[in-house]
Short mmCIF file of C-alpha atoms and ligand atoms in Angstrom, two decimals:
data_model
loop_
_atom_site.label_atom_id
_atom_site.label_comp_id
_atom_site.label_asym_id
_atom_site.label_seq_id
_atom_site.Cartn_x
_atom_site.Cartn_y
_atom_site.Cartn_z
CA MET A 1 0.34 -0.09 -0.17
CA GLN A 2 0.90 3.85 -0.86
CA ARG A 3 1.09 5.64 1.86
CA ILE A 4 -0.12 9.11 1.68
CA PRO A 5 2.47 11.13 3.97
CA VAL A 6 1.98 13.75 6.51
CA ALA A 7 5.10 16.29 5.52
CA GLY A 8 7.66 16.80 2.69
CA PRO A 9 9.37 19.07 0.21
CA TRP A 10 8.45 20.37 -2.87
CA ILE A 11 12.16 20.02 -4.83
CA THR A 12 11.95 21.23 -8.02
CA GLN A 13 15.58 21.42 -11.45
CA ARG A 14 16.28 24.88 -9.55
CA GLU A 15 16.98 22.97 -6.22
CA ILE A 16 19.25 20.56 -7.59
CA ASP A 17 21.46 23.18 -10.34
CA TYR A 18 22.30 25.76 -6.81
CA VAL A 19 22.80 22.53 -4.53
CA ALA A 20 25.30 21.12 -7.88
CA GLN A 21 26.50 25.00 -8.45
CA ALA A 22 27.50 24.67 -4.69
CA VAL A 23 29.65 21.63 -4.94
CA GLY A 24 31.19 22.31 -7.70
CA THR A 25 32.03 26.34 -6.90
CA ALA A 26 31.61 27.67 -3.16
CA TRP A 27 35.15 26.65 -1.64
CA TYR A 28 38.51 28.72 -1.34
CA ARG A 29 37.38 32.19 -1.19
CA SER A 30 33.31 31.08 -2.53
CA ALA A 31 33.15 29.44 0.80
CA ASN A 32 30.82 31.38 2.88
CA LEU A 33 28.65 33.34 -1.28
CA PHE A 34 25.87 30.88 -1.29
CA GLN A 35 25.17 32.05 2.77
CA GLN A 36 25.16 35.24 2.42
CA ARG A 37 23.08 34.85 -0.70
CA PHE A 38 20.47 33.41 1.57
CA GLU A 39 20.74 36.08 4.36
CA ALA A 40 20.55 38.62 2.31
CA ALA A 41 17.45 37.42 0.00
CA PHE A 42 15.77 36.40 3.16
CA ALA A 43 15.79 38.98 5.49
CA ALA A 44 14.62 41.05 2.13
CA TYR A 45 11.60 38.88 1.78
CA ILE A 46 10.43 39.06 5.79
CA GLY A 47 11.67 42.69 5.91
CA ARG A 48 13.99 42.70 8.83
CA ARG A 49 17.07 44.53 8.33
CA PHE A 50 20.01 41.22 9.30
CA ALA A 51 19.22 37.43 9.23
CA ILE A 52 21.83 34.68 10.25
CA ALA A 53 21.73 31.14 8.83
CA LEU A 54 22.55 28.42 10.85
CA PRO A 55 22.08 24.93 11.69
CA SER A 56 18.49 24.50 12.59
CA CYS A 57 15.50 26.50 14.62
CA THR A 58 16.33 24.82 17.90
CA SER A 59 20.22 26.62 17.74
CA ALA A 60 18.86 30.52 16.84
CA ILE A 61 17.18 30.57 19.84
CA HIS A 62 19.37 29.32 21.74
CA LEU A 63 21.89 32.15 20.40
CA ALA A 64 18.86 34.31 20.96
CA LEU A 65 18.66 33.19 24.46
CA LEU A 66 22.83 33.78 25.10
CA ALA A 67 23.32 36.64 23.24
CA ILE A 68 20.24 38.59 25.57
CA GLY A 69 22.04 37.27 28.14
CA VAL A 70 19.30 34.81 29.87
CA GLY A 71 20.02 32.75 32.35
CA GLY A 72 20.27 31.98 36.15
CA ASP A 73 17.24 33.37 38.05
CA ASP A 74 15.99 34.11 34.25
CA GLU A 75 11.65 33.35 33.34
CA VAL A 76 11.13 32.53 30.14
CA ILE A 77 7.50 31.86 29.24
CA VAL A 78 6.38 29.94 26.45
CA PRO A 79 3.22 28.33 25.06
CA ASP A 80 2.34 24.52 26.26
CA ALA A 81 1.28 23.21 23.04
CA THR A 82 4.53 23.81 20.84
CA TRP A 83 7.67 20.55 20.31
CA ILE A 84 10.33 20.83 23.07
CA ALA A 85 12.95 22.73 20.46
CA THR A 86 11.23 26.22 21.77
CA SER A 87 11.59 25.65 25.05
CA ALA A 88 14.64 23.81 25.76
CA PRO A 89 17.43 25.95 24.95
CA ILE A 90 16.20 28.30 27.77
CA SER A 91 17.37 24.63 29.57
CA TYR A 92 20.51 25.35 28.37
CA VAL A 93 20.86 28.86 28.85
CA GLY A 94 20.46 27.45 33.14
CA ALA A 95 17.10 29.66 33.15
CA THR A 96 13.13 28.45 33.64
CA PRO A 97 10.64 27.93 31.13
CA VAL A 98 7.34 28.66 32.20
CA PHE A 99 4.30 27.60 30.54
CA ALA A 100 1.50 29.82 30.08
CA ASP A 101 -2.27 28.46 27.67
CA ILE A 102 -2.83 28.89 24.35
CA ASP A 103 -5.67 30.53 22.81
CA ARG A 104 -8.91 27.45 22.36
CA ARG A 105 -9.01 28.92 18.19
CA THR A 106 -5.31 30.07 17.46
CA TRP A 107 -4.03 27.32 19.27
CA CYS A 108 -1.15 29.67 20.04
CA LEU A 109 0.03 31.47 23.46
CA SER A 110 -3.09 32.85 25.21
CA LEU A 111 -2.69 36.77 25.86
CA PRO A 112 -4.55 36.12 29.76
CA SER A 113 -2.35 33.28 30.61
CA LEU A 114 0.57 35.06 29.36
CA GLU A 115 0.06 38.25 31.91
CA GLN A 116 -1.09 35.83 34.77
CA ALA A 117 2.77 33.89 33.94
CA ILE A 118 4.92 36.74 33.97
CA THR A 119 6.48 37.37 37.15
CA PRO A 120 9.76 39.51 38.27
CA ARG A 121 11.66 36.82 37.07
CA THR A 122 10.50 36.63 33.80
CA ARG A 123 13.17 37.59 31.18
CA ALA A 124 11.58 36.83 27.27
CA VAL A 125 8.72 35.23 26.27
CA LEU A 126 8.89 33.49 23.13
CA PRO A 127 5.34 32.80 21.04
CA VAL A 128 5.26 30.50 18.80
CA ASN A 129 2.91 30.93 15.44
CA LEU A 130 1.70 27.35 16.02
CA TYR A 131 0.82 25.42 12.57
CA GLY A 132 1.13 28.90 10.19
CA GLY A 133 -1.47 29.78 13.05
CA MET A 134 -0.29 34.16 14.61
CA PRO A 135 -0.75 35.21 17.83
CA ASP A 136 -2.75 38.09 19.03
CA TYR A 137 1.24 40.46 18.76
CA ASP A 138 -0.30 43.96 19.04
CA ARG A 139 -1.58 42.66 22.23
CA ILE A 140 1.23 40.50 22.96
CA LEU A 141 4.09 43.33 22.44
CA GLU A 142 2.33 45.46 23.97
CA ALA A 143 2.03 43.84 27.08
CA ALA A 144 5.80 42.28 27.05
CA ALA A 145 6.83 46.02 26.40
CA ARG A 146 4.67 47.28 29.69
CA LYS A 147 6.55 44.47 31.74
CA ARG A 148 10.06 45.07 29.78
CA ILE A 149 9.64 41.18 28.81
CA VAL A 150 11.69 40.92 25.52
CA VAL A 151 10.18 39.25 22.69
CA ILE A 152 11.89 36.45 21.09
CA GLU A 153 9.15 35.16 17.74
CA ASP A 154 9.38 31.31 16.92
CA ALA A 155 8.00 31.47 13.40
CA ALA A 156 9.81 28.03 12.39
CA GLU A 157 6.33 26.83 11.41
CA SER A 158 4.69 30.22 9.60
CA VAL A 159 7.22 31.16 6.21
CA GLY A 160 4.34 32.64 4.54
CA SER A 161 1.75 33.84 6.63
CA LEU A 162 0.74 36.97 7.90
CA TYR A 163 -0.37 39.17 10.55
CA ARG A 164 -2.17 42.30 9.91
CA GLY A 165 -0.03 42.42 7.02
CA LYS A 166 3.14 41.68 8.68
CA LYS A 167 4.59 38.71 7.47
CA ALA A 168 5.29 36.17 10.30
CA GLY A 169 9.23 36.68 11.22
CA SER A 170 8.71 40.59 11.96
CA PHE A 171 7.35 40.45 15.62
CA GLY A 172 9.84 41.21 18.31
CA LEU A 173 13.63 42.34 18.89
CA ALA A 174 14.71 38.53 17.40
CA SER A 175 12.42 35.84 15.24
CA VAL A 176 13.41 32.19 14.14
CA PHE A 177 12.69 29.82 11.32
CA SER A 178 13.32 26.55 10.91
CA PHE A 179 14.14 24.86 7.40
CA HIS A 180 13.91 21.47 8.85
CA GLY A 181 12.64 18.68 6.30
CA SER A 182 9.49 18.57 6.89
CA LYS A 183 8.94 22.91 7.40
CA THR A 184 6.77 24.52 3.84
CA LEU A 185 10.43 25.72 2.34
CA THR A 186 13.46 23.40 3.58
CA THR A 187 17.04 23.60 3.68
CA GLY A 188 17.23 19.70 4.72
CA GLU A 189 17.95 21.03 8.45
CA GLY A 190 18.57 24.34 8.79
CA GLY A 191 17.15 27.69 10.22
CA MET A 192 17.44 31.60 10.67
CA LEU A 193 17.41 34.14 13.02
CA LEU A 194 16.83 37.51 12.52
CA THR A 195 16.61 41.43 14.13
CA ASP A 196 16.50 44.94 13.32
CA ASP A 197 18.77 45.60 16.17
CA GLU A 198 22.20 45.70 15.22
CA ALA A 199 24.08 45.00 18.44
CA LEU A 200 22.14 41.82 18.52
CA TYR A 201 23.07 40.72 15.47
CA GLU A 202 27.12 41.46 15.80
CA ARG A 203 26.40 39.69 19.48
CA CYS A 204 25.22 36.77 17.66
CA ARG A 205 27.33 37.07 14.47
CA MET A 206 30.30 36.75 17.26
CA LEU A 207 28.63 33.94 19.75
CA ALA A 208 28.18 31.71 16.50
CA ASP A 209 31.69 31.50 15.24
CA HIS A 210 33.16 30.29 18.76
CA GLY A 211 33.16 34.40 20.21
CA ARG A 212 35.41 35.63 17.16
CA ARG A 213 34.94 39.66 16.59
CA LYS A 214 35.00 40.47 13.06
CA GLY A 215 38.17 41.96 12.37
CA ASP A 216 39.73 40.09 15.17
CA ARG A 217 42.96 38.48 13.48
CA ALA A 218 42.83 34.94 13.22
CA PHE A 219 42.13 32.62 15.76
CA TRP A 220 41.76 34.98 18.14
CA ASN A 221 38.12 34.01 20.15
CA ALA A 222 37.02 36.69 22.71
CA GLU A 223 34.35 34.37 23.93
CA ILE A 224 33.97 30.85 24.39
CA GLY A 225 30.78 30.65 21.74
CA GLN A 226 28.79 27.83 19.84
CA LYS A 227 29.72 26.57 16.42
CA TYR A 228 26.34 27.49 14.45
CA LYS A 229 26.99 27.57 10.84
CA MET A 230 24.75 26.55 7.63
CA SER A 231 26.74 24.42 5.06
CA SER A 232 26.65 25.78 1.54
CA LEU A 233 24.76 23.35 0.23
CA GLN A 234 22.58 23.97 2.72
CA ALA A 235 22.23 27.75 1.90
CA ALA A 236 22.34 26.65 -1.74
CA LEU A 237 18.90 24.66 -1.43
CA GLY A 238 17.46 27.75 0.91
CA LEU A 239 17.92 30.34 -1.81
CA ALA A 240 16.07 28.16 -4.64
CA GLN A 241 13.19 27.58 -2.48
CA LEU A 242 13.04 31.15 -0.93
CA GLU A 243 12.86 31.76 -4.93
CA ARG A 244 10.00 29.81 -4.85
CA VAL A 245 8.24 30.41 -1.59
CA ASP A 246 5.12 32.70 -2.95
CA GLU A 247 4.48 28.99 -4.89
CA LEU A 248 4.99 27.47 -2.22
CA VAL A 249 2.86 29.20 0.27
CA ALA A 250 0.27 29.01 -2.35
CA ARG A 251 0.29 24.91 -2.33
CA LYS A 252 -0.02 24.84 1.59
CA ARG A 253 -3.02 27.21 1.01
CA GLU A 254 -4.64 25.49 -1.73
CA ILE A 255 -4.34 22.06 -0.06
CA PHE A 256 -5.79 22.98 3.70
CA GLY A 257 -8.44 24.30 0.78
CA TRP A 258 -8.86 21.28 -0.32
CA TYR A 259 -9.56 19.57 3.28
CA GLN A 260 -11.80 22.64 3.79
CA SER A 261 -14.45 21.91 1.29
CA ALA A 262 -14.13 18.46 1.78
CA LEU A 263 -15.05 18.96 5.55
CA ASP A 264 -17.29 21.42 4.69
CA ARG A 265 -20.09 19.31 6.17
CA ALA A 266 -18.31 16.57 8.23
CA SER A 267 -19.92 17.70 12.11
CA GLY A 268 -17.57 17.65 14.75
CA ILE A 269 -14.31 18.68 13.17
CA THR A 270 -12.16 21.78 13.58
CA LEU A 271 -9.01 22.98 11.08
CA ASN A 272 -7.08 25.85 11.70
CA ALA A 273 -8.45 28.81 12.05
CA GLU A 274 -7.41 32.06 10.63
CA PRO A 275 -8.86 34.92 12.92
CA ASP A 276 -9.72 38.53 10.65
CA GLY A 277 -6.21 40.31 9.37
CA THR A 278 -3.75 37.38 9.70
CA THR A 279 -2.98 35.06 6.45
CA ASN A 280 -2.57 31.11 7.50
CA SER A 281 0.22 29.56 5.47
CA VAL A 282 -1.17 26.53 6.96
CA TRP A 283 1.96 24.45 7.54
CA MET A 284 0.02 21.46 9.21
CA VAL A 285 -3.85 21.46 8.13
CA THR A 286 -4.79 20.01 11.56
CA ALA A 287 -8.21 18.52 13.15
CA VAL A 288 -9.09 18.86 16.50
CA MET A 289 -11.79 16.20 17.41
CA ASP A 290 -15.15 17.39 19.92
CA ALA A 291 -14.79 16.05 22.39
CA ALA A 292 -18.34 14.36 22.73
CA LEU A 293 -16.86 11.83 19.55
CA GLY A 294 -14.18 10.33 22.19
CA TRP A 295 -11.77 10.04 19.86
CA ARG A 296 -7.90 10.09 21.32
CA LYS A 297 -5.27 10.88 18.85
CA GLU A 298 -3.40 8.24 19.00
CA ASP A 299 -6.06 5.80 18.57
CA LEU A 300 -7.87 8.25 15.65
CA ALA A 301 -4.02 7.82 14.11
CA ASP A 302 -3.67 4.15 14.45
CA ALA A 303 -6.97 4.08 12.50
CA LEU A 304 -6.01 5.85 9.74
CA ALA A 305 -2.70 4.28 9.80
CA ALA A 306 -4.57 1.60 8.79
CA ASP A 307 -5.77 3.12 5.88
CA GLY A 308 -2.06 4.30 4.78
CA ILE A 309 -2.59 7.72 6.13
CA ASP A 310 0.42 8.97 7.98
CA THR A 311 -0.05 12.07 10.73
CA ARG A 312 1.05 13.22 13.93
CA PRO A 313 -0.06 14.12 17.73
CA PHE A 314 -0.92 17.95 18.04
CA PHE A 315 2.00 18.44 20.08
CA TYR A 316 1.36 17.01 23.65
CA PRO A 317 1.79 20.09 26.48
CA LEU A 318 5.09 20.22 27.30
CA SER A 319 4.22 20.51 30.84
CA SER A 320 3.11 17.13 30.90
CA LEU A 321 6.42 15.05 29.26
CA PRO A 322 8.33 13.40 31.21
CA ALA A 323 11.53 15.65 30.11
CA TYR A 324 9.99 18.07 32.28
CA ALA A 325 8.74 15.87 34.85
CA ASP A 326 10.81 17.26 37.69
CA SER A 327 9.54 20.80 37.13
CA PRO A 328 8.31 23.07 39.44
CA GLN A 329 6.02 24.27 36.96
CA VAL A 330 4.46 21.62 35.86
CA ALA A 331 2.00 21.79 39.22
CA VAL A 332 0.87 25.17 37.97
CA ALA A 333 0.78 24.92 34.64
CA ALA A 334 -1.57 21.73 34.68
CA LYS A 335 -4.11 23.63 36.14
CA ARG A 336 -3.86 27.45 34.39
CA ASN A 337 -3.28 25.60 30.95
CA LEU A 338 -7.25 24.08 30.75
CA ILE A 339 -7.33 24.75 27.43
CA ALA A 340 -3.65 23.17 26.12
CA TYR A 341 -4.67 20.10 27.74
CA ASP A 342 -8.55 19.69 26.50
CA ILE A 343 -7.46 20.72 22.66
CA SER A 344 -3.93 18.35 22.74
CA PRO A 345 -5.71 14.23 23.51
CA ARG A 346 -8.22 15.12 20.42
CA ALA A 347 -6.16 16.59 17.68
CA ILE A 348 -3.99 15.47 15.04
CA ASN A 349 -2.04 16.90 11.64
CA LEU A 350 -3.38 15.59 8.87
CA PRO A 351 -1.16 14.29 6.13
CA SER A 352 0.26 18.26 4.52
CA ALA A 353 3.28 17.29 1.91
CA LEU A 354 3.29 19.59 -0.73
CA SER A 355 3.74 16.47 -2.92
CA LEU A 356 -0.56 15.55 -2.42
CA THR A 357 -2.83 15.69 -4.62
CA GLU A 358 -6.56 16.99 -4.22
CA ASP A 359 -7.31 12.66 -4.77
CA GLN A 360 -5.44 12.02 -1.77
CA VAL A 361 -7.37 14.96 0.28
CA GLY A 362 -10.18 13.48 -1.04
CA PHE A 363 -9.41 10.18 0.16
CA VAL A 364 -8.08 10.91 3.25
CA CYS A 365 -11.18 13.50 4.26
CA ASP A 366 -13.43 10.46 3.49
CA ARG A 367 -12.20 7.64 6.01
CA LEU A 368 -11.55 11.00 8.15
CA THR A 369 -15.94 11.77 7.88
CA ARG A 370 -15.95 8.38 8.08
CA LEU A 371 -14.24 7.35 11.44
CA ALA A 372 -15.68 10.41 12.82
CA SER A 373 -19.63 9.58 11.99
CA LYS A 374 -18.78 5.68 13.37
CA LYS A 375 -17.80 6.72 17.28
CA ALA A 376 -20.94 9.98 16.91
CA ALA A 377 -23.04 6.69 15.79
C1 PLP B 1 7.39 25.68 16.99
C2 PLP B 1 8.94 24.90 16.33
N1 PLP B 1 9.88 25.73 17.33
C3 PLP B 1 11.23 25.26 16.84
C4 PLP B 1 11.77 24.46 16.14
C5 PLP B 1 13.11 24.31 16.21
O1 PLP B 1 13.68 23.92 14.50
P1 PLP B 1 15.11 22.99 14.56
O2 PLP B 1 14.44 21.50 14.04
O3 PLP B 1 15.52 23.52 13.07
O4 PLP B 1 15.60 23.09 15.22
C6 PLP B 1 10.32 24.01 15.48
C7 PLP B 1 10.40 22.17 14.47
O5 PLP B 1 10.22 21.77 14.14
C8 PLP B 1 8.82 23.91 15.38
O6 PLP B 1 8.38 23.27 15.46
#
């Protein structure tokens, strides 16, 4: 049986040509040219002054926290429903992740919960554009400014999304993207950090290069840093993908449109939201099953897998993971984050690969509708 993939890229001859060009030419004095071109083009696309190409989005978050000087007694707030890559770097720098609830409609950071989670120790917040959805940035930025908290936008999943006409990646002191193989725009593995703040940019550059300052003599390290660098081959792939970004995002939205029309009359299934003033690039089409249907996401995933349909569970609340079992934040989060704990057990990501056909989506919707009505009966 041919499986219907949950995620995957759209690669054309342009990508193959650029990577071949990088393999053939990006050495000696040209060793960094593709990275420079990719950074400049990505910064221009998002509308930010500076961009740094990195090995992953996880490293981008780590670098941002290091450069801002987060550590020690600091707390950093993250939404409870996200991939652990948002919160793990907070522990890398020795700070404490604090888990806030999500909004019932966007599944992104909830403003009232953020406000509740802020303490005198809060240093930063990482709103996440979950599955391409956008949180209410106007109000989050306003609340953060009032409390003097740094905002780092985790835009890993949201290339092509918009909030009030501004691109995902435009918000906060810094923003970060992932180009993992499952993402809309991919470099296989990779990430990008963006900012408009020149001092932060210079510090990130230095920390990403083993603590070497621009212009210093060779092999002269001012600080202990990281080795966070994207290769030319990845940057060449990213550049080719970026030149097609509008087409990639349009295809994601087209796939979402197929789901919307096929599931239009299916009751008990809620898909990704697109509140007024936002555009959702729908990295992952996601279905939340009504509680009354009684589906657990793991059982639903098994039932679909039996028909060759690959899915992913909606992220488990971070505070429910064994990784955080020892954190004193867990008990608070489990009581406070009622929406994350309500939605997560009954939601799954549906096949969203860029290679999908309308027939495949039709098949997935047919199976899903049948499963929904079987439980309802
Ligand atoms: C919300 C979110 N943040 C961060 C990351 C980390 O990205 P990477 O895998 O490139 O380190 C991901 C990746 O899957 C993500 O979904």
